[in-house]
Short mmCIF file of C-alpha atoms and ligand atoms in Angstrom, two decimals:
data_model
loop_
_atom_site.label_atom_id
_atom_site.label_comp_id
_atom_site.label_asym_id
_atom_site.label_seq_id
_atom_site.Cartn_x
_atom_site.Cartn_y
_atom_site.Cartn_z
CA MET A 13 -110.20 8.25 74.36
CA THR A 14 -107.72 11.02 73.81
CA HIS A 15 -106.55 12.22 70.45
CA LEU A 16 -102.92 12.82 69.76
CA SER A 17 -101.46 15.42 67.50
CA SER A 18 -101.43 13.38 64.33
CA ASP A 19 -105.19 12.79 64.60
CA PHE A 20 -105.88 16.43 63.96
CA GLN A 21 -105.59 17.95 60.52
CA ASN A 22 -106.55 21.40 59.36
CA GLU A 23 -109.19 20.06 57.02
CA GLU A 24 -110.96 18.23 59.84
CA LEU A 25 -111.50 21.49 61.67
CA PRO A 26 -112.66 23.89 58.98
CA ASN A 27 -114.83 26.01 61.25
CA ARG A 28 -112.79 26.69 64.31
CA ALA A 29 -109.31 27.40 65.55
CA ARG A 30 -107.05 25.52 63.15
CA ILE A 31 -103.92 23.71 64.09
CA VAL A 32 -100.89 25.19 62.43
CA ALA A 33 -97.56 23.46 62.28
CA GLN A 34 -95.45 26.13 63.90
CA GLY A 35 -95.69 29.65 65.19
CA ARG A 36 -95.86 30.82 68.75
CA ALA A 37 -97.36 33.73 70.61
CA TRP A 38 -99.40 32.87 73.67
CA THR A 39 -98.08 29.97 75.71
CA ASN A 40 -99.14 27.82 78.63
CA LEU A 41 -98.35 28.77 82.21
CA ILE A 42 -97.11 25.69 84.05
CA ASP A 43 -95.29 25.73 87.37
CA GLY A 44 -94.61 29.45 87.11
CA LYS A 45 -93.11 29.23 83.61
CA PHE A 46 -94.53 30.39 80.30
CA GLU A 47 -93.87 27.76 77.70
CA PRO A 48 -95.23 26.35 74.44
CA ALA A 49 -96.79 22.90 74.18
CA ALA A 50 -94.18 20.16 74.50
CA SER A 51 -95.07 19.03 70.98
CA GLY A 52 -94.59 22.55 69.61
CA ARG A 53 -98.13 22.51 68.19
CA THR A 54 -100.22 25.66 68.18
CA LEU A 55 -103.79 26.67 67.38
CA GLU A 56 -104.56 29.72 65.31
CA MET A 57 -107.04 32.12 66.90
CA LEU A 58 -109.58 33.71 64.57
CA CYS A 59 -111.13 37.11 65.22
CA PRO A 60 -114.95 36.68 65.28
CA SER A 61 -115.47 40.11 63.71
CA ASP A 62 -113.74 39.20 60.43
CA GLY A 63 -112.80 35.51 60.67
CA ARG A 64 -109.09 36.30 60.24
CA PRO A 65 -106.29 34.72 62.25
CA PHE A 66 -104.62 37.08 64.68
CA CYS A 67 -102.47 35.03 67.05
CA THR A 68 -101.74 31.52 68.23
CA ILE A 69 -102.10 29.58 71.44
CA ALA A 70 -100.45 26.37 72.61
CA CYS A 71 -102.19 23.15 71.55
CA SER A 72 -101.47 21.05 74.62
CA GLY A 73 -101.20 17.29 74.82
CA PRO A 74 -100.59 14.67 77.51
CA GLU A 75 -97.15 15.89 78.54
CA ASP A 76 -98.35 19.44 79.19
CA VAL A 77 -101.46 18.36 81.07
CA ASN A 78 -99.50 15.91 83.22
CA ARG A 79 -96.89 18.50 84.11
CA ALA A 80 -99.55 21.05 85.02
CA VAL A 81 -101.32 18.61 87.36
CA ASP A 82 -97.99 17.54 88.89
CA ALA A 83 -97.07 21.20 89.47
CA ALA A 84 -100.43 21.85 91.14
CA ARG A 85 -99.97 18.77 93.34
CA THR A 86 -96.47 19.78 94.41
CA ALA A 87 -97.62 23.35 95.12
CA PHE A 88 -100.53 22.08 97.20
CA GLU A 89 -98.47 19.70 99.30
CA GLN A 90 -94.99 21.15 99.45
CA SER A 91 -94.79 24.83 98.57
CA SER A 92 -95.14 27.93 100.74
CA TRP A 93 -98.78 27.94 99.62
CA SER A 94 -99.58 24.98 101.84
CA LYS A 95 -98.42 26.92 104.90
CA MET A 96 -99.84 30.28 103.95
CA THR A 97 -102.55 31.76 106.15
CA ALA A 98 -105.97 32.61 104.72
CA THR A 99 -105.21 36.29 105.29
CA GLU A 100 -102.07 36.02 103.18
CA ARG A 101 -103.96 34.23 100.41
CA GLY A 102 -106.51 37.04 100.53
CA ARG A 103 -103.75 39.64 100.16
CA LEU A 104 -102.45 37.93 97.01
CA LEU A 105 -105.95 37.92 95.53
CA HIS A 106 -106.33 41.56 96.43
CA ARG A 107 -103.09 42.36 94.62
CA LEU A 108 -104.36 40.42 91.61
CA SER A 109 -107.58 42.43 91.65
CA GLN A 110 -105.53 45.63 91.61
CA LEU A 111 -103.33 44.40 88.76
CA VAL A 112 -106.42 43.55 86.70
CA MET A 113 -107.69 47.10 87.16
CA GLU A 114 -104.25 48.58 86.39
CA ASN A 115 -104.37 46.69 83.07
CA PHE A 116 -108.06 47.34 82.52
CA GLU A 117 -107.98 48.79 79.02
CA GLU A 118 -105.68 46.14 77.63
CA LEU A 119 -107.72 43.31 79.15
CA ALA A 120 -111.08 44.72 78.03
CA ALA A 121 -109.79 45.15 74.46
CA LEU A 122 -108.35 41.62 74.48
CA GLU A 123 -111.59 40.08 75.74
CA SER A 124 -113.58 42.04 73.18
CA ARG A 125 -111.42 41.03 70.23
CA ASP A 126 -111.07 37.41 71.26
CA THR A 127 -114.79 36.76 71.88
CA GLY A 128 -116.30 39.34 69.50
CA LYS A 129 -118.27 41.06 72.26
CA PRO A 130 -118.61 44.86 72.08
CA LEU A 131 -115.84 46.70 73.94
CA ARG A 132 -118.43 48.00 76.43
CA GLN A 133 -119.20 44.41 77.42
CA GLY A 134 -115.50 43.57 77.60
CA GLU A 135 -115.11 46.43 80.06
CA ALA A 136 -118.03 45.23 82.17
CA ASP A 137 -116.55 41.73 82.21
CA ILE A 138 -113.11 42.87 83.36
CA THR A 139 -114.68 45.02 86.08
CA ALA A 140 -116.58 41.95 87.31
CA THR A 141 -113.43 39.81 87.12
CA ALA A 142 -111.49 42.24 89.33
CA ARG A 143 -114.47 42.33 91.67
CA TYR A 144 -114.41 38.50 92.02
CA PHE A 145 -110.79 38.66 93.13
CA GLU A 146 -111.59 41.52 95.51
CA TYR A 147 -114.64 39.77 96.95
CA TYR A 148 -112.85 36.47 97.59
CA ALA A 149 -109.77 38.32 98.86
CA GLY A 150 -111.96 39.69 101.62
CA ALA A 151 -113.76 36.39 102.17
CA ALA A 152 -110.65 34.20 102.47
CA ASP A 153 -110.18 34.61 106.23
CA LYS A 154 -113.88 34.69 107.06
CA VAL A 155 -114.53 31.00 106.59
CA HIS A 156 -115.83 29.63 109.89
CA GLY A 157 -116.83 26.20 111.06
CA GLU A 158 -119.43 25.06 113.59
CA THR A 159 -119.50 23.58 117.05
CA ILE A 160 -121.88 20.68 117.50
CA PRO A 161 -123.40 19.89 120.90
CA LEU A 162 -122.70 16.33 122.03
CA PRO A 163 -123.52 14.59 125.32
CA GLY A 164 -121.03 12.80 127.54
CA GLY A 165 -117.87 14.86 127.68
CA PHE A 166 -117.25 15.44 124.00
CA THR A 167 -116.86 18.65 122.05
CA ALA A 168 -117.21 18.50 118.28
CA LEU A 169 -116.25 21.14 115.79
CA THR A 170 -115.97 21.46 112.05
CA VAL A 171 -113.35 23.11 109.88
CA ARG A 172 -113.44 23.66 106.13
CA GLU A 173 -110.35 22.48 104.30
CA PRO A 174 -109.36 22.82 100.64
CA TYR A 175 -109.84 19.75 98.43
CA GLY A 176 -106.37 19.96 96.93
CA VAL A 177 -105.82 20.03 93.16
CA VAL A 178 -108.83 21.43 91.27
CA ALA A 179 -109.27 21.26 87.49
CA SER A 180 -111.47 23.84 85.81
CA ILE A 181 -112.70 23.71 82.22
CA ILE A 182 -113.93 27.12 81.11
CA PRO A 183 -116.04 28.11 78.08
CA TRP A 184 -115.50 30.91 75.59
CA ASN A 185 -118.47 33.16 76.33
CA TYR A 186 -117.16 34.90 79.46
CA PRO A 187 -113.55 33.69 79.82
CA ALA A 188 -112.34 36.38 82.24
CA GLN A 189 -115.44 36.43 84.43
CA ILE A 190 -115.68 32.66 84.75
CA MET A 191 -111.97 32.50 85.49
CA GLY A 192 -112.59 35.16 88.17
CA ARG A 193 -115.25 33.20 89.98
CA VAL A 194 -113.24 29.96 89.88
CA VAL A 195 -109.80 31.36 90.69
CA GLY A 196 -111.11 33.72 93.37
CA ALA A 197 -113.02 31.05 95.28
CA ALA A 198 -110.70 28.07 94.74
CA LEU A 199 -107.53 29.94 95.69
CA ALA A 200 -109.10 31.85 98.60
CA MET A 201 -109.91 28.43 100.05
CA GLY A 202 -106.32 27.23 99.57
CA ASN A 203 -106.63 24.82 96.64
CA THR A 204 -104.33 24.80 93.64
CA LEU A 205 -105.67 24.97 90.09
CA VAL A 206 -105.21 23.74 86.56
CA ILE A 207 -107.37 25.65 84.09
CA LYS A 208 -108.18 24.48 80.57
CA PRO A 209 -109.79 27.46 78.81
CA ALA A 210 -111.82 27.14 75.61
CA GLU A 211 -109.86 26.95 72.37
CA ASP A 212 -112.26 29.49 70.83
CA ALA A 213 -111.45 32.34 73.26
CA CYS A 214 -108.94 32.23 76.07
CA LEU A 215 -106.50 35.15 75.82
CA SER A 216 -107.77 37.12 78.83
CA ILE A 217 -107.32 34.00 80.95
CA LEU A 218 -103.69 33.69 79.86
CA ARG A 219 -103.04 37.37 80.50
CA ILE A 220 -104.71 37.30 83.93
CA ALA A 221 -102.72 34.17 84.84
CA GLU A 222 -99.62 36.16 83.96
CA LEU A 223 -100.81 38.94 86.28
CA ALA A 224 -101.36 36.35 89.04
CA HIS A 225 -97.77 35.33 88.53
CA ASP A 226 -96.75 39.00 88.88
CA ALA A 227 -98.94 39.35 91.98
CA GLY A 228 -96.75 36.79 93.69
CA PHE A 229 -98.73 33.55 93.81
CA PRO A 230 -96.21 30.74 94.38
CA LYS A 231 -95.36 28.74 91.26
CA GLY A 232 -97.68 25.84 90.52
CA VAL A 233 -100.66 27.34 92.35
CA LEU A 234 -102.36 28.53 89.16
CA ASN A 235 -101.56 26.68 85.93
CA VAL A 236 -103.19 27.23 82.53
CA VAL A 237 -103.01 24.75 79.66
CA THR A 238 -104.73 25.69 76.42
CA GLY A 239 -105.80 23.32 73.69
CA LEU A 240 -108.67 21.38 72.21
CA GLY A 241 -111.54 20.23 74.40
CA GLU A 242 -111.49 16.67 73.14
CA GLU A 243 -107.74 16.47 73.65
CA ALA A 244 -106.39 18.69 76.47
CA GLY A 245 -109.84 18.96 78.10
CA ALA A 246 -110.45 15.22 78.05
CA LEU A 247 -106.92 14.49 79.30
CA LEU A 248 -107.27 16.93 82.17
CA SER A 249 -110.74 15.86 83.26
CA SER A 250 -109.76 12.20 83.43
CA HIS A 251 -106.41 12.80 85.13
CA PRO A 252 -106.17 10.47 88.15
CA ASP A 253 -104.52 13.02 90.44
CA LEU A 254 -107.37 15.54 90.70
CA ASP A 255 -109.37 16.19 93.87
CA TYR A 256 -112.22 18.24 92.41
CA MET A 257 -113.44 19.61 89.09
CA THR A 258 -115.58 22.46 87.77
CA PHE A 259 -117.08 22.78 84.32
CA THR A 260 -119.20 25.36 82.52
CA GLY A 261 -120.37 24.56 79.01
CA SER A 262 -122.63 22.27 77.01
CA PRO A 263 -124.75 19.51 78.56
CA GLU A 264 -123.05 16.98 76.25
CA VAL A 265 -119.58 17.73 77.56
CA GLY A 266 -121.00 18.05 81.08
CA THR A 267 -121.90 14.35 80.85
CA LEU A 268 -118.32 13.50 79.85
CA ILE A 269 -116.95 15.57 82.73
CA GLN A 270 -119.22 13.89 85.26
CA ARG A 271 -118.24 10.47 83.90
CA ALA A 272 -114.58 11.36 84.19
CA ALA A 273 -115.17 12.57 87.77
CA ALA A 274 -116.93 9.30 88.57
CA GLY A 275 -113.93 7.40 87.22
CA ASN A 276 -111.79 9.11 89.84
CA HIS A 277 -114.46 9.24 92.57
CA ILE A 278 -114.22 13.00 92.86
CA GLY A 279 -116.93 15.63 92.93
CA CYS A 280 -117.67 18.18 90.26
CA THR A 281 -119.60 21.40 89.82
CA LEU A 282 -121.49 21.60 86.53
CA GLU A 283 -123.03 24.74 85.03
CA LEU A 284 -124.75 23.71 81.82
CA GLY A 285 -126.79 26.69 80.69
CA GLY A 286 -130.51 27.29 80.58
CA LYS A 287 -133.69 28.32 78.80
CA SER A 288 -134.53 31.05 81.27
CA PRO A 289 -138.02 32.60 81.26
CA GLN A 290 -138.95 36.23 81.71
CA ILE A 291 -142.54 36.16 83.01
CA LEU A 292 -144.45 39.32 82.26
CA PHE A 293 -147.81 39.82 84.00
CA GLY A 294 -150.54 42.23 82.96
CA ASP A 295 -149.81 44.49 85.95
CA ALA A 296 -146.06 44.87 85.20
CA ASP A 297 -144.31 48.20 84.61
CA LEU A 298 -143.63 47.83 80.88
CA ASP A 299 -141.44 50.92 80.67
CA ALA A 300 -139.06 49.34 83.17
CA ALA A 301 -139.35 45.82 81.77
CA MET A 302 -138.80 46.34 78.04
CA PRO A 303 -135.16 47.49 78.00
CA VAL A 304 -134.15 44.84 80.53
CA ILE A 305 -135.94 42.05 78.65
CA THR A 306 -134.31 43.13 75.39
CA ASN A 307 -130.86 43.35 76.91
CA ALA A 308 -131.20 39.95 78.59
CA ILE A 309 -131.28 38.29 75.17
CA ILE A 310 -128.86 40.46 73.20
CA GLN A 311 -126.13 40.75 75.85
CA ASN A 312 -123.09 38.92 74.48
CA ALA A 313 -125.22 38.19 71.38
CA GLY A 314 -127.30 35.76 73.43
CA GLN A 315 -124.29 33.59 74.27
CA THR A 316 -124.97 33.77 77.98
CA CYS A 317 -125.94 30.81 80.15
CA SER A 318 -128.48 32.97 81.97
CA ALA A 319 -129.85 34.66 78.80
CA GLY A 320 -133.56 35.45 79.15
CA SER A 321 -134.42 33.46 76.04
CA ARG A 322 -138.15 32.87 76.64
CA LEU A 323 -140.59 35.74 77.11
CA LEU A 324 -143.81 34.52 78.74
CA VAL A 325 -146.43 37.23 78.26
CA GLN A 326 -149.88 37.37 79.81
CA GLN A 327 -152.31 37.10 76.90
CA ASN A 328 -153.99 40.51 77.39
CA LEU A 329 -150.59 42.25 77.05
CA TRP A 330 -149.51 40.45 73.88
CA ASP A 331 -150.26 43.20 71.34
CA GLU A 332 -148.79 46.01 73.38
CA VAL A 333 -145.62 44.08 74.26
CA LEU A 334 -145.19 42.99 70.67
CA GLU A 335 -145.48 46.56 69.42
CA ARG A 336 -142.89 47.77 71.92
CA LEU A 337 -140.47 44.91 71.25
CA LYS A 338 -140.83 45.31 67.50
CA THR A 339 -139.64 48.91 67.78
CA ARG A 340 -136.72 47.83 69.95
CA PHE A 341 -135.64 44.80 67.87
CA GLU A 342 -135.85 46.67 64.58
CA ALA A 343 -133.45 49.29 65.93
CA LEU A 344 -130.80 46.75 67.00
CA ILE A 345 -127.55 46.52 65.05
CA ALA A 346 -124.88 43.81 65.10
CA ASP A 347 -121.42 45.02 64.16
CA ARG A 348 -117.71 44.31 64.74
CA HIS A 349 -116.53 44.20 68.36
CA ASP A 350 -114.79 47.57 68.25
CA ALA A 351 -117.82 49.37 66.81
CA ASN A 352 -119.50 49.09 70.24
CA ALA A 353 -122.86 48.38 68.61
CA ASP A 354 -125.83 46.72 70.36
CA LEU A 355 -124.22 43.36 69.81
CA GLY A 356 -121.12 41.88 68.23
CA PRO A 357 -120.63 38.74 66.16
CA LEU A 358 -121.01 35.22 67.56
CA VAL A 359 -117.81 33.60 68.73
CA THR A 360 -117.12 31.13 65.91
CA ARG A 361 -118.46 30.03 62.56
CA ASN A 362 -119.68 26.87 64.31
CA GLN A 363 -121.73 28.89 66.75
CA ALA A 364 -123.13 31.09 63.96
CA GLU A 365 -124.14 27.97 62.01
CA ARG A 366 -125.71 26.47 65.09
CA VAL A 367 -127.82 29.58 65.68
CA ALA A 368 -128.78 29.83 62.00
CA GLY A 369 -129.80 26.15 62.19
CA PHE A 370 -132.20 26.83 65.07
CA MET A 371 -133.71 29.76 63.16
CA ALA A 372 -134.16 27.70 60.00
CA LEU A 373 -135.80 24.92 62.00
CA ALA A 374 -138.23 27.41 63.54
CA GLU A 375 -139.12 28.89 60.17
CA ASP A 376 -139.61 25.40 58.70
CA ALA A 377 -141.97 24.66 61.60
CA GLY A 378 -143.98 27.73 60.58
CA ILE A 379 -143.13 29.82 63.64
CA PRO A 380 -143.50 33.47 62.60
CA VAL A 381 -140.64 35.97 62.84
CA LEU A 382 -142.21 38.94 64.61
CA ALA A 383 -139.27 41.33 64.40
CA ALA A 384 -135.58 41.35 63.54
CA GLY A 385 -132.62 43.69 63.84
CA THR A 386 -129.93 44.17 61.25
CA ILE A 387 -126.29 43.40 60.61
CA ALA A 388 -124.32 46.58 59.92
CA GLU A 389 -123.77 47.08 56.19
CA ASP A 390 -120.04 47.54 56.59
CA ALA A 391 -119.54 44.66 59.02
CA PRO A 392 -116.66 42.56 57.59
CA GLN A 393 -117.73 39.74 55.26
CA GLY A 394 -115.86 36.98 57.07
CA GLY A 395 -117.42 37.72 60.52
CA TYR A 396 -119.89 35.47 62.32
CA TYR A 397 -122.90 37.78 62.59
CA ALA A 398 -126.50 36.96 63.50
CA ALA A 399 -129.36 39.47 63.46
CA PRO A 400 -131.35 39.59 66.70
CA THR A 401 -134.69 37.92 66.04
CA LEU A 402 -138.02 37.73 67.86
CA PHE A 403 -140.16 34.64 67.17
CA GLY A 404 -143.76 34.14 68.28
CA PRO A 405 -146.10 32.73 69.18
CA VAL A 406 -143.67 29.87 69.85
CA PRO A 407 -145.33 26.52 70.69
CA SER A 408 -144.11 25.60 74.17
CA GLN A 409 -142.95 22.13 73.14
CA SER A 410 -141.08 23.24 70.00
CA VAL A 411 -137.31 22.96 69.74
CA LEU A 412 -137.05 26.76 69.86
CA ALA A 413 -138.89 26.89 73.20
CA GLN A 414 -137.04 23.93 74.71
CA GLU A 415 -133.39 24.08 73.64
CA GLU A 416 -130.62 26.53 74.37
CA VAL A 417 -129.94 28.47 71.16
CA PHE A 418 -127.08 30.54 72.55
CA GLY A 419 -127.73 33.33 70.10
CA PRO A 420 -129.79 36.57 69.97
CA VAL A 421 -133.10 34.76 69.53
CA LEU A 422 -136.09 35.48 71.76
CA SER A 423 -139.16 33.20 71.88
CA MET A 424 -142.44 34.91 72.79
CA ILE A 425 -145.05 32.65 74.37
CA ALA A 426 -148.51 33.62 75.74
CA PHE A 427 -149.94 32.49 79.09
CA SER A 428 -153.42 32.87 80.56
CA ASP A 429 -153.03 33.01 84.35
CA GLU A 430 -150.54 32.46 87.16
CA GLU A 431 -150.87 28.71 87.13
CA ASP A 432 -150.29 28.58 83.38
CA ALA A 433 -147.24 30.87 83.73
CA ILE A 434 -145.66 28.58 86.34
CA LYS A 435 -146.32 25.50 84.23
CA LEU A 436 -144.68 27.09 81.18
CA ALA A 437 -141.78 28.53 83.19
CA ASN A 438 -141.00 25.08 84.58
CA GLY A 439 -141.74 23.29 81.31
CA THR A 440 -138.18 22.84 79.98
CA PRO A 441 -135.37 20.53 81.09
CA TYR A 442 -133.44 23.56 82.41
CA GLY A 443 -133.69 25.66 85.59
CA LEU A 444 -130.98 28.32 85.81
CA VAL A 445 -132.54 31.80 86.15
CA ALA A 446 -136.00 33.38 85.90
CA GLY A 447 -137.40 36.91 85.84
CA VAL A 448 -140.83 37.82 87.22
CA TRP A 449 -142.40 41.15 86.25
CA THR A 450 -145.47 42.14 88.27
CA GLY A 451 -146.82 44.98 90.41
CA ASP A 452 -148.30 42.48 92.88
CA ALA A 453 -145.84 41.78 95.71
CA ALA A 454 -147.57 38.64 96.95
CA ARG A 455 -147.65 37.20 93.45
CA SER A 456 -143.96 37.93 92.92
CA MET A 457 -143.14 35.86 96.02
CA ARG A 458 -145.47 33.01 95.00
CA LEU A 459 -143.79 32.90 91.61
CA ALA A 460 -140.28 33.14 93.04
CA ARG A 461 -140.99 30.09 95.18
CA ALA A 462 -142.81 28.10 92.50
CA VAL A 463 -140.27 28.52 89.69
CA ARG A 464 -137.54 25.89 89.63
CA ALA A 465 -134.44 28.03 88.99
CA GLY A 466 -131.20 28.76 90.82
CA GLN A 467 -131.85 32.51 90.73
CA VAL A 468 -135.13 34.42 90.45
CA TYR A 469 -135.22 38.16 89.82
CA VAL A 470 -138.34 40.21 90.59
CA ASN A 471 -138.84 43.32 88.45
CA GLY A 472 -135.26 43.13 87.18
CA TYR A 473 -132.83 40.68 85.66
CA GLY A 474 -129.17 40.18 86.52
CA ALA A 475 -127.62 42.43 89.14
CA GLY A 476 -124.20 44.01 89.53
CA GLY A 477 -122.35 41.16 87.83
CA GLY A 478 -123.75 38.80 90.45
CA VAL A 479 -120.43 38.35 92.25
CA GLU A 480 -122.05 38.05 95.71
CA LEU A 481 -125.04 35.94 94.63
CA PRO A 482 -125.06 32.14 94.71
CA PHE A 483 -125.55 30.92 91.15
CA GLY A 484 -126.20 27.52 89.63
CA GLY A 485 -128.83 25.23 88.26
CA PHE A 486 -131.80 23.11 89.12
CA LYS A 487 -132.62 20.15 86.84
CA LYS A 488 -130.45 19.84 83.70
CA SER A 489 -128.81 23.23 84.24
CA GLY A 490 -126.31 21.43 86.43
CA HIS A 491 -125.45 21.18 90.09
CA GLY A 492 -123.35 22.93 92.68
CA ARG A 493 -123.23 26.66 93.28
CA GLU A 494 -120.70 29.29 92.23
CA LYS A 495 -120.32 32.93 93.27
CA GLY A 496 -120.89 34.38 96.73
CA PHE A 497 -119.91 32.50 99.89
CA GLU A 498 -121.53 29.33 98.63
CA GLY A 499 -119.07 29.40 95.76
CA LEU A 500 -116.25 29.53 98.28
CA TYR A 501 -117.60 26.56 100.24
CA GLU A 502 -117.96 24.63 96.99
CA PHE A 503 -114.17 24.33 96.93
CA SER A 504 -113.89 22.92 100.44
CA ALA A 505 -114.46 19.70 102.32
CA THR A 506 -115.74 19.73 105.88
CA LYS A 507 -113.61 18.03 108.49
CA THR A 508 -115.22 17.10 111.82
CA ILE A 509 -112.99 17.01 114.89
CA VAL A 510 -114.24 15.43 118.12
CA LEU A 511 -112.45 15.97 121.45
CA ASN A 512 -113.08 13.60 124.33
CA HIS A 513 -112.39 15.63 127.43
CA GLY A 514 -114.38 13.53 129.90
P1 NAI B 219 -118.34 22.85 74.93
O1 NAI B 219 -119.07 22.31 76.10
O2 NAI B 219 -117.84 21.89 73.91
O3 NAI B 219 -117.06 23.71 75.43
C1 NAI B 219 -116.88 24.19 76.74
C2 NAI B 219 -115.49 23.82 77.25
O4 NAI B 219 -115.38 22.40 77.29
C3 NAI B 219 -114.33 24.30 76.36
O5 NAI B 219 -113.26 24.68 77.18
C4 NAI B 219 -113.96 23.06 75.59
O6 NAI B 219 -112.60 23.04 75.20
C5 NAI B 219 -114.20 21.98 76.62
N1 NAI B 219 -114.43 20.64 76.05
C6 NAI B 219 -115.01 20.31 74.86
N2 NAI B 219 -115.01 18.98 74.70
C7 NAI B 219 -114.45 18.44 75.80
C8 NAI B 219 -114.17 17.11 76.24
N3 NAI B 219 -114.48 16.06 75.48
N4 NAI B 219 -113.59 16.92 77.44
C9 NAI B 219 -113.27 17.97 78.22
N5 NAI B 219 -113.49 19.25 77.86
C10 NAI B 219 -114.07 19.49 76.67
O7 NAI B 219 -119.29 23.94 74.26
P2 NAI B 219 -119.28 24.44 72.73
O8 NAI B 219 -119.20 23.25 71.83
O9 NAI B 219 -118.25 25.46 72.61
O10 NAI B 219 -120.72 25.12 72.62
C11 NAI B 219 -121.88 24.33 72.30
C12 NAI B 219 -123.08 24.80 73.08
O11 NAI B 219 -122.86 24.60 74.48
C13 NAI B 219 -123.41 26.27 72.97
O12 NAI B 219 -124.15 26.56 71.83
C14 NAI B 219 -124.21 26.50 74.23
O13 NAI B 219 -125.55 26.10 74.05
C15 NAI B 219 -123.55 25.58 75.23
N6 NAI B 219 -122.59 26.35 76.06
C16 NAI B 219 -123.01 26.80 77.29
C17 NAI B 219 -122.19 27.59 78.06
C18 NAI B 219 -122.64 28.10 79.38
O14 NAI B 219 -122.24 29.20 79.78
N7 NAI B 219 -123.43 27.35 80.14
C19 NAI B 219 -120.85 27.99 77.60
C20 NAI B 219 -120.47 27.44 76.32
C21 NAI B 219 -121.33 26.65 75.60
MG1 MG B 220 -118.27 21.40 71.94
#
C-alpha cells in the first residue's frame, strides 16, 4: 500500500513537487528536533507564480512517520504535557498566537509565495491563524461537563477528555489557517499531534511549528512530517497507534482516510469541499451582493472549500445581474502573488490543468462563457494562471454545476421561485455552505432551514475568518465540525462517572 523511495522517480511526477536526490532546507519537526527525512530524500518546492524551484522539504518515509507517532504517544502519556492544566495549555497557545503576530510579515510572505495567493490574502490568513490560537487559548479551561439526574442514590457526571494521539492531514489551499484550527483545538483539549501537510504548500506550517517549539510546548506534543500524500500521508493515516484523525481535501482521499480509520477503529473528521450556492432573489440588495458574490469565487483563485461556485439567480433578475457581473469579471486580473492583484496563480500545474479541463468540458458541452477576466501580460510564463470565468446558463445536472472545480469559475443558473431555488441549492452531492440574498426576513429563515449545508449566510458570505463558527459538511462534504467550541469538543471523548452514595 505504501510506496518506498525507489518507487518515485522525477519523470513520474512531472507536474508537481519533484523528488531530488539531495539538498536540504526545510526539515521535519519530530520530538522537538528539526531533522531531515531519515532517507535523506527531499522534495523540491515550486513557486506557483513562475513554476521555478525555490526550496526543498523533507520527503518522509516509514521511519520518520513512526518516530513522529511514537514521540506524540510518549508526550501524551509521559511528558509534562500529560499533567499540565488546561489553563497552562491555554497560556502556551496564547504565547504561540503572539509569536505568530510578531512574525506576521515573514509568515504572510511565506504563505503567499508557497501557495501563490496574493500577499493581501496571505496576511488575512495569518491573522486568522493567530486568532485560532488566541480563541482556543481562551477556550481551553472553559470546557465543562454535565451532571445527569439519576434516581436511587447515584450522582452521574461527565468530563471531556482528550483522545490521545491525533493525526491531521492538511491540504495546500490554506495551510496556516487549517493548521490553526486543528492545532488550536486539539492542543487546547490536551491531545498530541502529528501533522502531515500537503507536499504542494506547507512552509507556513513548518515555520509555525517552529514557533510553537519556541513558545515552549513540550517536545513531542506537535510533530510535523512532510512528504507525499500517497507515501507519508498513507503511512500516517494507517498507523496503528493513532486515537483520532482529521482530514481536509479531496473526496477520493477522504475515502482512503476513512478506510484507514476503520482499520484502526478510530474516528475521523472529514472536510471534503463543496459546490456552495449563492441564492439571489429578486428582492435582494444587488449593490451589496455583487462584490461579495464575486469575491466568494475569486478568493484564493477559487481554491476554497467554501467557494460560492454556483450563482442561483431568480429569472427576472438574470439580465441585470449578468450585466453587473460582466463588468466585474472583465475587470479582474490574475497576476503573480506579490503583485497583489485580484487573484494569484493556482497552486500547481496539476491544479491548473484540472481547472482548464473543467472549462474545456463545459465549452464542449456548449455552455456559453458569459464573461472572463484576464491574466496580466507580464505574469511569468511558467506560472499556473487561470482567468476568472463566468459560465451560464449552466444546466443544473452538468459536470460544471455538480463537481468542485476548485478554480475561479462561477456557474450561473436561473430559478423561478422559492421552491425551485431550494431544489437547485440542494441538488448536488455536497452541502458545505450557502448564501441567501433577499430583503424578505421570513424567506431568509425558510431558506436557511431548508438548505442542506453546514453554514448558511443571509445577505453576506463568510464572516471574520469564521474562527468562532462551527464549520463542516452535510452529505458528501464530510462529517464532524471544526472551528468554534464544537471544534474543540471534536477532539475529546466524553467520560461518564457515576457515584453511588446511597
Ligand atoms: P488531496 O486530497 O490529494 O490532498 C490533500 C492532502 O491529502 C494532502 O496533504 C495530500 O498529501 C494528502 N494525501 C494525498 N493522497 C493521500 C493518501 N493516499 N493518503 C493520505 N493522504 C493523502 O487533494 P489534491 O489532489 O491536492 O486536490 C484535488 C482536488 O481535491 C482539488 O481540486 C479540490 O477539488 C479538492 N480539494 C479540496 C480541499 C478542501 O479544502 N476541501 C483542499 C484540497 C483539495
Ligand atoms: Mg490528490
